[in-house]
Amino acid sequence: MTDAICLLHVDDDPEFTELTAEFIGREFDAFETVQAVDAEEGLAQLDDQPIDCVVSDYKLPGIDGIEFLESVRADHPDLPFIIFTGKGSEAVASEAISAGATDYFRKERIGNQYDLLANRVMNAVGASEARQRVKERTQEYRMLVERTPVPLLVVGNDHEIRYVNSHAVDTFGADKESDLIGEAVSTFVPESDVAYSRLEEAQRNGHPPSSPNTSSSISTATRDTDAGLSSQSPSVESRRRRSSSRILRNESATNAE
């Protein structure tokens, strides 16, 4: 989690936002609270500075908290957004979650509600940052895969192709990536090939022995074979022969799907 959390608190009761900022700031040094009295001011605050999490009342002047949430989601699809209201109901909670709210929290007349709110915010921000790191690593991985000058396939536990790089598209004579996604890997790598047997072994073991619980690759050289090629066009068959290929298997990514 970042060293400091910038929280935008939107509520039409400025005394309540001041009290919330005071309690949270006193108990948690990691918080900086920005306040707004309606959705319009809240959107302006989002434009003016980086915000890590939005906490909003449901009942607001003008548009309500759900409409405010929808406006925020248009420009900030991943920003943690918590509905914190004393006017809510199960129907409002369901509507908020359906609209993309990260969390829904009822205002209660209890002494620790600010501690509970702060914990909800920290959990939401921590989860958001973790997802962002995964996205960044995934993007780096995809860039690496695309730059690799050999055909690469990502194969799931069901032996279906989940991802291919542009070299694989060219090698197997396809027009685009979607032509290969969802196809059985045996269509392009015959079951008699050493690559297929290594994939089978890796899946039986749960992960490749050389790199447990992480992404790893099995480098192979696809043999010159006519097995399983009869249904392919001549261009596909000729481009597949004597081609270097590599099968990537990422069990953790597959299970997450």
GROMACS .gro file of C-alpha atoms in nm:
model
  257
    1MET     CA    1   0.000   0.000   0.000
    2THR     CA    2   0.110   0.356  -0.063
    3ASP     CA    3   0.258   0.552   0.230
    4ALA     CA    4  -0.036   0.793   0.243
    5ILE     CA    5  -0.399   0.750   0.138
    6CYS     CA    6  -0.578   1.050  -0.008
    7LEU     CA    7  -0.945   1.003   0.074
    8LEU     CA    8  -1.221   1.204  -0.093
    9HIS     CA    9  -1.524   1.219   0.139
   10VAL     CA   10  -1.844   1.349  -0.023
   11ASP     CA   11  -2.135   1.430   0.208
   12ASP     CA   12  -2.383   1.716   0.222
   13ASP     CA   13  -2.315   1.755   0.595
   14PRO     CA   14  -1.980   1.940   0.625
   15GLU     CA   15  -1.976   1.893   1.001
   16PHE     CA   16  -1.989   1.518   0.953
   17THR     CA   17  -1.705   1.516   0.698
   18GLU     CA   18  -1.498   1.734   0.932
   19LEU     CA   19  -1.566   1.497   1.221
   20THR     CA   20  -1.479   1.195   1.008
   21ALA     CA   21  -1.154   1.355   0.893
   22GLU     CA   22  -1.065   1.445   1.251
   23PHE     CA   23  -1.127   1.096   1.391
   24ILE     CA   24  -0.957   0.911   1.107
   25GLY     CA   25  -0.663   1.150   1.099
   26ARG     CA   26  -0.614   1.118   1.473
   27GLU     CA   27  -0.608   0.739   1.468
   28PHE     CA   28  -0.442   0.678   1.131
   29ASP     CA   29  -0.145   0.887   1.023
   30ALA     CA   30  -0.164   0.745   0.670
   31PHE     CA   31  -0.481   0.938   0.582
   32GLU     CA   32  -0.526   1.273   0.414
   33THR     CA   33  -0.893   1.365   0.373
   34VAL     CA   34  -1.035   1.592   0.104
   35GLN     CA   35  -1.397   1.702   0.149
   36ALA     CA   36  -1.684   1.786  -0.085
   37VAL     CA   37  -2.051   1.863  -0.020
   38ASP     CA   38  -2.197   1.729  -0.346
   39ALA     CA   39  -2.113   1.524  -0.654
   40GLU     CA   40  -2.018   1.826  -0.863
   41GLU     CA   41  -1.757   1.937  -0.611
   42GLY     CA   42  -1.643   1.577  -0.573
   43LEU     CA   43  -1.581   1.542  -0.947
   44ALA     CA   44  -1.389   1.870  -0.942
   45GLN     CA   45  -1.168   1.739  -0.661
   46LEU     CA   46  -1.100   1.425  -0.865
   47ASP     CA   47  -0.987   1.642  -1.155
   48ASP     CA   48  -0.764   1.857  -0.934
   49GLN     CA   49  -0.557   1.593  -0.753
   50PRO     CA   50  -0.481   1.221  -0.726
   51ILE     CA   51  -0.740   1.044  -0.510
   52ASP     CA   52  -0.690   0.692  -0.374
   53CYS     CA   53  -1.046   0.626  -0.257
   54VAL     CA   54  -1.387   0.792  -0.265
   55VAL     CA   55  -1.632   0.767   0.025
   56SER     CA   56  -1.974   0.907  -0.057
   57ASP     CA   57  -2.312   0.944   0.107
   58TYR     CA   58  -2.611   0.808  -0.086
   59LYS     CA   59  -2.830   1.114  -0.033
   60LEU     CA   60  -2.660   1.410  -0.203
   61PRO     CA   61  -2.787   1.741  -0.343
   62GLY     CA   62  -2.854   1.713  -0.714
   63ILE     CA   63  -2.755   1.363  -0.821
   64ASP     CA   64  -2.745   1.085  -0.563
   65GLY     CA   65  -2.450   0.870  -0.462
   66ILE     CA   66  -2.522   0.601  -0.723
   67GLU     CA   67  -2.529   0.854  -1.006
   68PHE     CA   68  -2.212   1.009  -0.866
   69LEU     CA   69  -2.054   0.663  -0.864
   70GLU     CA   70  -2.149   0.611  -1.229
   71SER     CA   71  -1.993   0.946  -1.320
   72VAL     CA   72  -1.673   0.854  -1.137
   73ARG     CA   73  -1.659   0.513  -1.304
   74ALA     CA   74  -1.673   0.677  -1.648
   75ASP     CA   75  -1.326   0.828  -1.597
   76HIS     CA   76  -1.190   0.621  -1.307
   77PRO     CA   77  -1.307   0.262  -1.361
   78ASP     CA   78  -1.074   0.113  -1.101
   79LEU     CA   79  -1.086   0.377  -0.827
   80PRO     CA   80  -1.211   0.235  -0.495
   81PHE     CA   81  -1.554   0.381  -0.418
   82ILE     CA   82  -1.741   0.321  -0.092
   83ILE     CA   83  -2.101   0.419  -0.023
   84PHE     CA   84  -2.116   0.535   0.340
   85THR     CA   85  -2.470   0.633   0.428
   86GLY     CA   86  -2.728   0.641   0.702
   87LYS     CA   87  -3.023   0.640   0.459
   88GLY     CA   88  -2.956   0.309   0.294
   89SER     CA   89  -3.134  -0.022   0.263
   90GLU     CA   90  -3.068  -0.363   0.114
   91ALA     CA   91  -3.206  -0.234  -0.215
   92VAL     CA   92  -2.964   0.061  -0.211
   93ALA     CA   93  -2.675  -0.168  -0.121
   94SER     CA   94  -2.760  -0.401  -0.409
   95GLU     CA   95  -2.790  -0.107  -0.649
   96ALA     CA   96  -2.456   0.033  -0.533
   97ILE     CA   97  -2.270  -0.294  -0.581
   98SER     CA   98  -2.434  -0.348  -0.921
   99ALA     CA   99  -2.321   0.000  -1.026
  100GLY     CA  100  -1.962  -0.084  -0.939
  101ALA     CA  101  -1.921   0.027  -0.579
  102THR     CA  102  -1.625  -0.132  -0.405
  103ASP     CA  103  -1.807  -0.149  -0.072
  104TYR     CA  104  -2.121  -0.037   0.109
  105PHE     CA  105  -2.114   0.076   0.470
  106ARG     CA  106  -2.397   0.195   0.694
  107LYS     CA  107  -2.345   0.488   0.928
  108GLU     CA  108  -2.398   0.365   1.281
  109ARG     CA  109  -2.416   0.543   1.614
  110ILE     CA  110  -2.124   0.346   1.751
  111GLY     CA  111  -1.791   0.474   1.872
  112ASN     CA  112  -1.576   0.265   1.639
  113GLN     CA  113  -1.753   0.340   1.311
  114TYR     CA  114  -1.461   0.559   1.201
  115ASP     CA  115  -1.214   0.281   1.272
  116LEU     CA  116  -1.433   0.046   1.070
  117LEU     CA  117  -1.454   0.295   0.785
  118ALA     CA  118  -1.076   0.349   0.787
  119ASN     CA  119  -1.019  -0.027   0.772
  120ARG     CA  120  -1.264  -0.060   0.483
  121VAL     CA  121  -1.081   0.216   0.298
  122MET     CA  122  -0.737   0.064   0.361
  123ASN     CA  123  -0.858  -0.278   0.248
  124ALA     CA  124  -1.011  -0.132  -0.068
  125VAL     CA  125  -0.699   0.068  -0.154
  126GLY     CA  126  -0.470  -0.227  -0.081
  127ALA     CA  127  -0.674  -0.457  -0.304
  128SER     CA  128  -0.681  -0.195  -0.580
  129GLU     CA  129  -0.303  -0.152  -0.568
  130ALA     CA  130  -0.255  -0.529  -0.577
  131ARG     CA  131  -0.475  -0.555  -0.888
  132GLN     CA  132  -0.282  -0.273  -1.049
  133ARG     CA  133   0.047  -0.451  -0.986
  134VAL     CA  134  -0.095  -0.767  -1.144
  135LYS     CA  135  -0.207  -0.566  -1.447
  136GLU     CA  136   0.138  -0.410  -1.482
  137ARG     CA  137   0.313  -0.747  -1.454
  138THR     CA  138   0.070  -0.898  -1.704
  139GLN     CA  139   0.137  -0.615  -1.947
  140GLU     CA  140   0.512  -0.659  -1.907
  141TYR     CA  141   0.472  -1.032  -1.963
  142ARG     CA  142   0.266  -0.976  -2.279
  143MET     CA  143   0.524  -0.732  -2.414
  144LEU     CA  144   0.799  -0.985  -2.349
  145VAL     CA  145   0.599  -1.258  -2.520
  146GLU     CA  146   0.532  -1.040  -2.824
  147ARG     CA  147   0.899  -0.951  -2.856
  148THR     CA  148   1.012  -1.313  -2.839
  149PRO     CA  149   1.112  -1.409  -3.196
  150VAL     CA  150   0.952  -1.756  -3.183
  151PRO     CA  151   0.590  -1.876  -3.174
  152LEU     CA  152   0.450  -1.885  -2.820
  153LEU     CA  153   0.129  -2.045  -2.698
  154VAL     CA  154  -0.030  -2.021  -2.353
  155VAL     CA  155  -0.222  -2.341  -2.286
  156GLY     CA  156  -0.482  -2.410  -2.016
  157ASN     CA  157  -0.539  -2.726  -1.814
  158ASP     CA  158  -0.801  -2.827  -2.070
  159HIS     CA  159  -0.529  -2.820  -2.339
  160GLU     CA  160  -0.700  -2.530  -2.511
  161ILE     CA  161  -0.497  -2.235  -2.635
  162ARG     CA  162  -0.556  -1.926  -2.420
  163TYR     CA  163  -0.306  -1.685  -2.572
  164VAL     CA  164  -0.074  -1.665  -2.872
  165ASN     CA  165   0.183  -1.413  -2.985
  166SER     CA  166   0.202  -1.267  -3.334
  167HIS     CA  167   0.477  -1.509  -3.437
  168ALA     CA  168   0.245  -1.802  -3.360
  169VAL     CA  169  -0.029  -1.643  -3.571
  170ASP     CA  170   0.213  -1.616  -3.864
  171THR     CA  171   0.366  -1.960  -3.814
  172PHE     CA  172   0.035  -2.143  -3.802
  173GLY     CA  173  -0.109  -1.958  -4.097
  174ALA     CA  174  -0.390  -1.784  -3.909
  175ASP     CA  175  -0.526  -1.442  -3.995
  176LYS     CA  176  -0.557  -1.321  -3.637
  177GLU     CA  177  -0.509  -1.433  -3.276
  178SER     CA  178  -0.876  -1.517  -3.227
  179ASP     CA  179  -0.847  -1.787  -3.496
  180LEU     CA  180  -0.625  -1.985  -3.258
  181ILE     CA  181  -0.772  -1.897  -2.918
  182GLY     CA  182  -0.988  -2.181  -2.784
  183GLU     CA  183  -0.845  -2.440  -3.022
  184ALA     CA  184  -0.697  -2.763  -2.888
  185VAL     CA  185  -0.318  -2.743  -2.875
  186SER     CA  186  -0.302  -3.091  -3.034
  187THR     CA  187  -0.436  -2.931  -3.352
  188PHE     CA  188  -0.103  -2.756  -3.390
  189VAL     CA  189   0.131  -2.971  -3.180
  190PRO     CA  190   0.064  -3.343  -3.244
  191GLU     CA  191   0.030  -3.564  -2.937
  192SER     CA  192   0.334  -3.759  -3.056
  193ASP     CA  193   0.550  -3.447  -3.027
  194VAL     CA  194   0.787  -3.413  -2.731
  195ALA     CA  195   0.631  -3.073  -2.655
  196TYR     CA  196   0.293  -3.232  -2.596
  197SER     CA  197   0.436  -3.499  -2.368
  198ARG     CA  198   0.618  -3.234  -2.164
  199LEU     CA  199   0.296  -3.038  -2.129
  200GLU     CA  200   0.118  -3.353  -2.008
  201GLU     CA  201   0.394  -3.418  -1.754
  202ALA     CA  202   0.385  -3.060  -1.626
  203GLN     CA  203   0.009  -3.076  -1.576
  204ARG     CA  204   0.030  -3.409  -1.394
  205ASN     CA  205   0.288  -3.262  -1.157
  206GLY     CA  206   0.087  -2.948  -1.098
  207HIS     CA  207   0.366  -2.724  -1.226
  208PRO     CA  208   0.692  -2.757  -1.418
  209PRO     CA  209   0.954  -2.897  -1.175
  210SER     CA  210   1.211  -2.634  -1.267
  211SER     CA  211   0.992  -2.342  -1.157
  212PRO     CA  212   0.726  -2.433  -0.900
  213ASN     CA  213   0.416  -2.215  -0.877
  214THR     CA  214   0.544  -1.969  -1.133
  215SER     CA  215   0.524  -1.919  -1.506
  216SER     CA  216   0.772  -2.128  -1.698
  217SER     CA  217   0.833  -2.238  -2.053
  218ILE     CA  218   0.896  -2.565  -2.227
  219SER     CA  219   1.119  -2.509  -2.528
  220THR     CA  220   1.061  -2.750  -2.813
  221ALA     CA  221   1.129  -2.797  -3.177
  222THR     CA  222   0.815  -2.902  -3.362
  223ARG     CA  223   0.896  -3.206  -3.571
  224ASP     CA  224   0.839  -3.225  -3.943
  225THR     CA  225   0.524  -3.436  -3.940
  226ASP     CA  226   0.204  -3.476  -4.135
  227ALA     CA  227   0.012  -3.608  -3.832
  228GLY     CA  228  -0.303  -3.410  -3.767
  229LEU     CA  229  -0.238  -3.167  -4.054
  230SER     CA  230  -0.474  -3.308  -4.316
  231SER     CA  231  -0.758  -3.075  -4.214
  232GLN     CA  232  -0.540  -2.765  -4.246
  233SER     CA  233  -0.493  -2.556  -4.557
  234PRO     CA  234  -0.163  -2.603  -4.752
  235SER     CA  235  -0.037  -2.267  -4.631
  236VAL     CA  236  -0.098  -2.360  -4.268
  237GLU     CA  237   0.070  -2.697  -4.314
  238SER     CA  238   0.376  -2.561  -4.489
  239ARG     CA  239   0.426  -2.280  -4.239
  240ARG     CA  240   0.397  -2.517  -3.947
  241ARG     CA  241   0.664  -2.757  -4.065
  242ARG     CA  242   1.014  -2.729  -3.922
  243SER     CA  243   0.911  -2.429  -3.711
  244SER     CA  244   1.055  -2.356  -3.370
  245SER     CA  245   0.786  -2.329  -3.110
  246ARG     CA  246   0.750  -2.285  -2.741
  247ILE     CA  247   0.457  -2.372  -2.520
  248LEU     CA  248   0.405  -2.159  -2.216
  249ARG     CA  249   0.195  -2.285  -1.932
  250ASN     CA  250   0.086  -2.062  -1.647
  251GLU     CA  251  -0.134  -2.265  -1.415
  252SER     CA  252  -0.197  -1.985  -1.169
  253ALA     CA  253  -0.318  -1.752  -1.444
  254THR     CA  254  -0.535  -2.030  -1.590
  255ASN     CA  255  -0.697  -2.110  -1.255
  256ALA     CA  256  -0.769  -1.740  -1.199
  257GLU     CA  257  -0.976  -1.737  -1.519
   0.00000   0.00000   0.00000
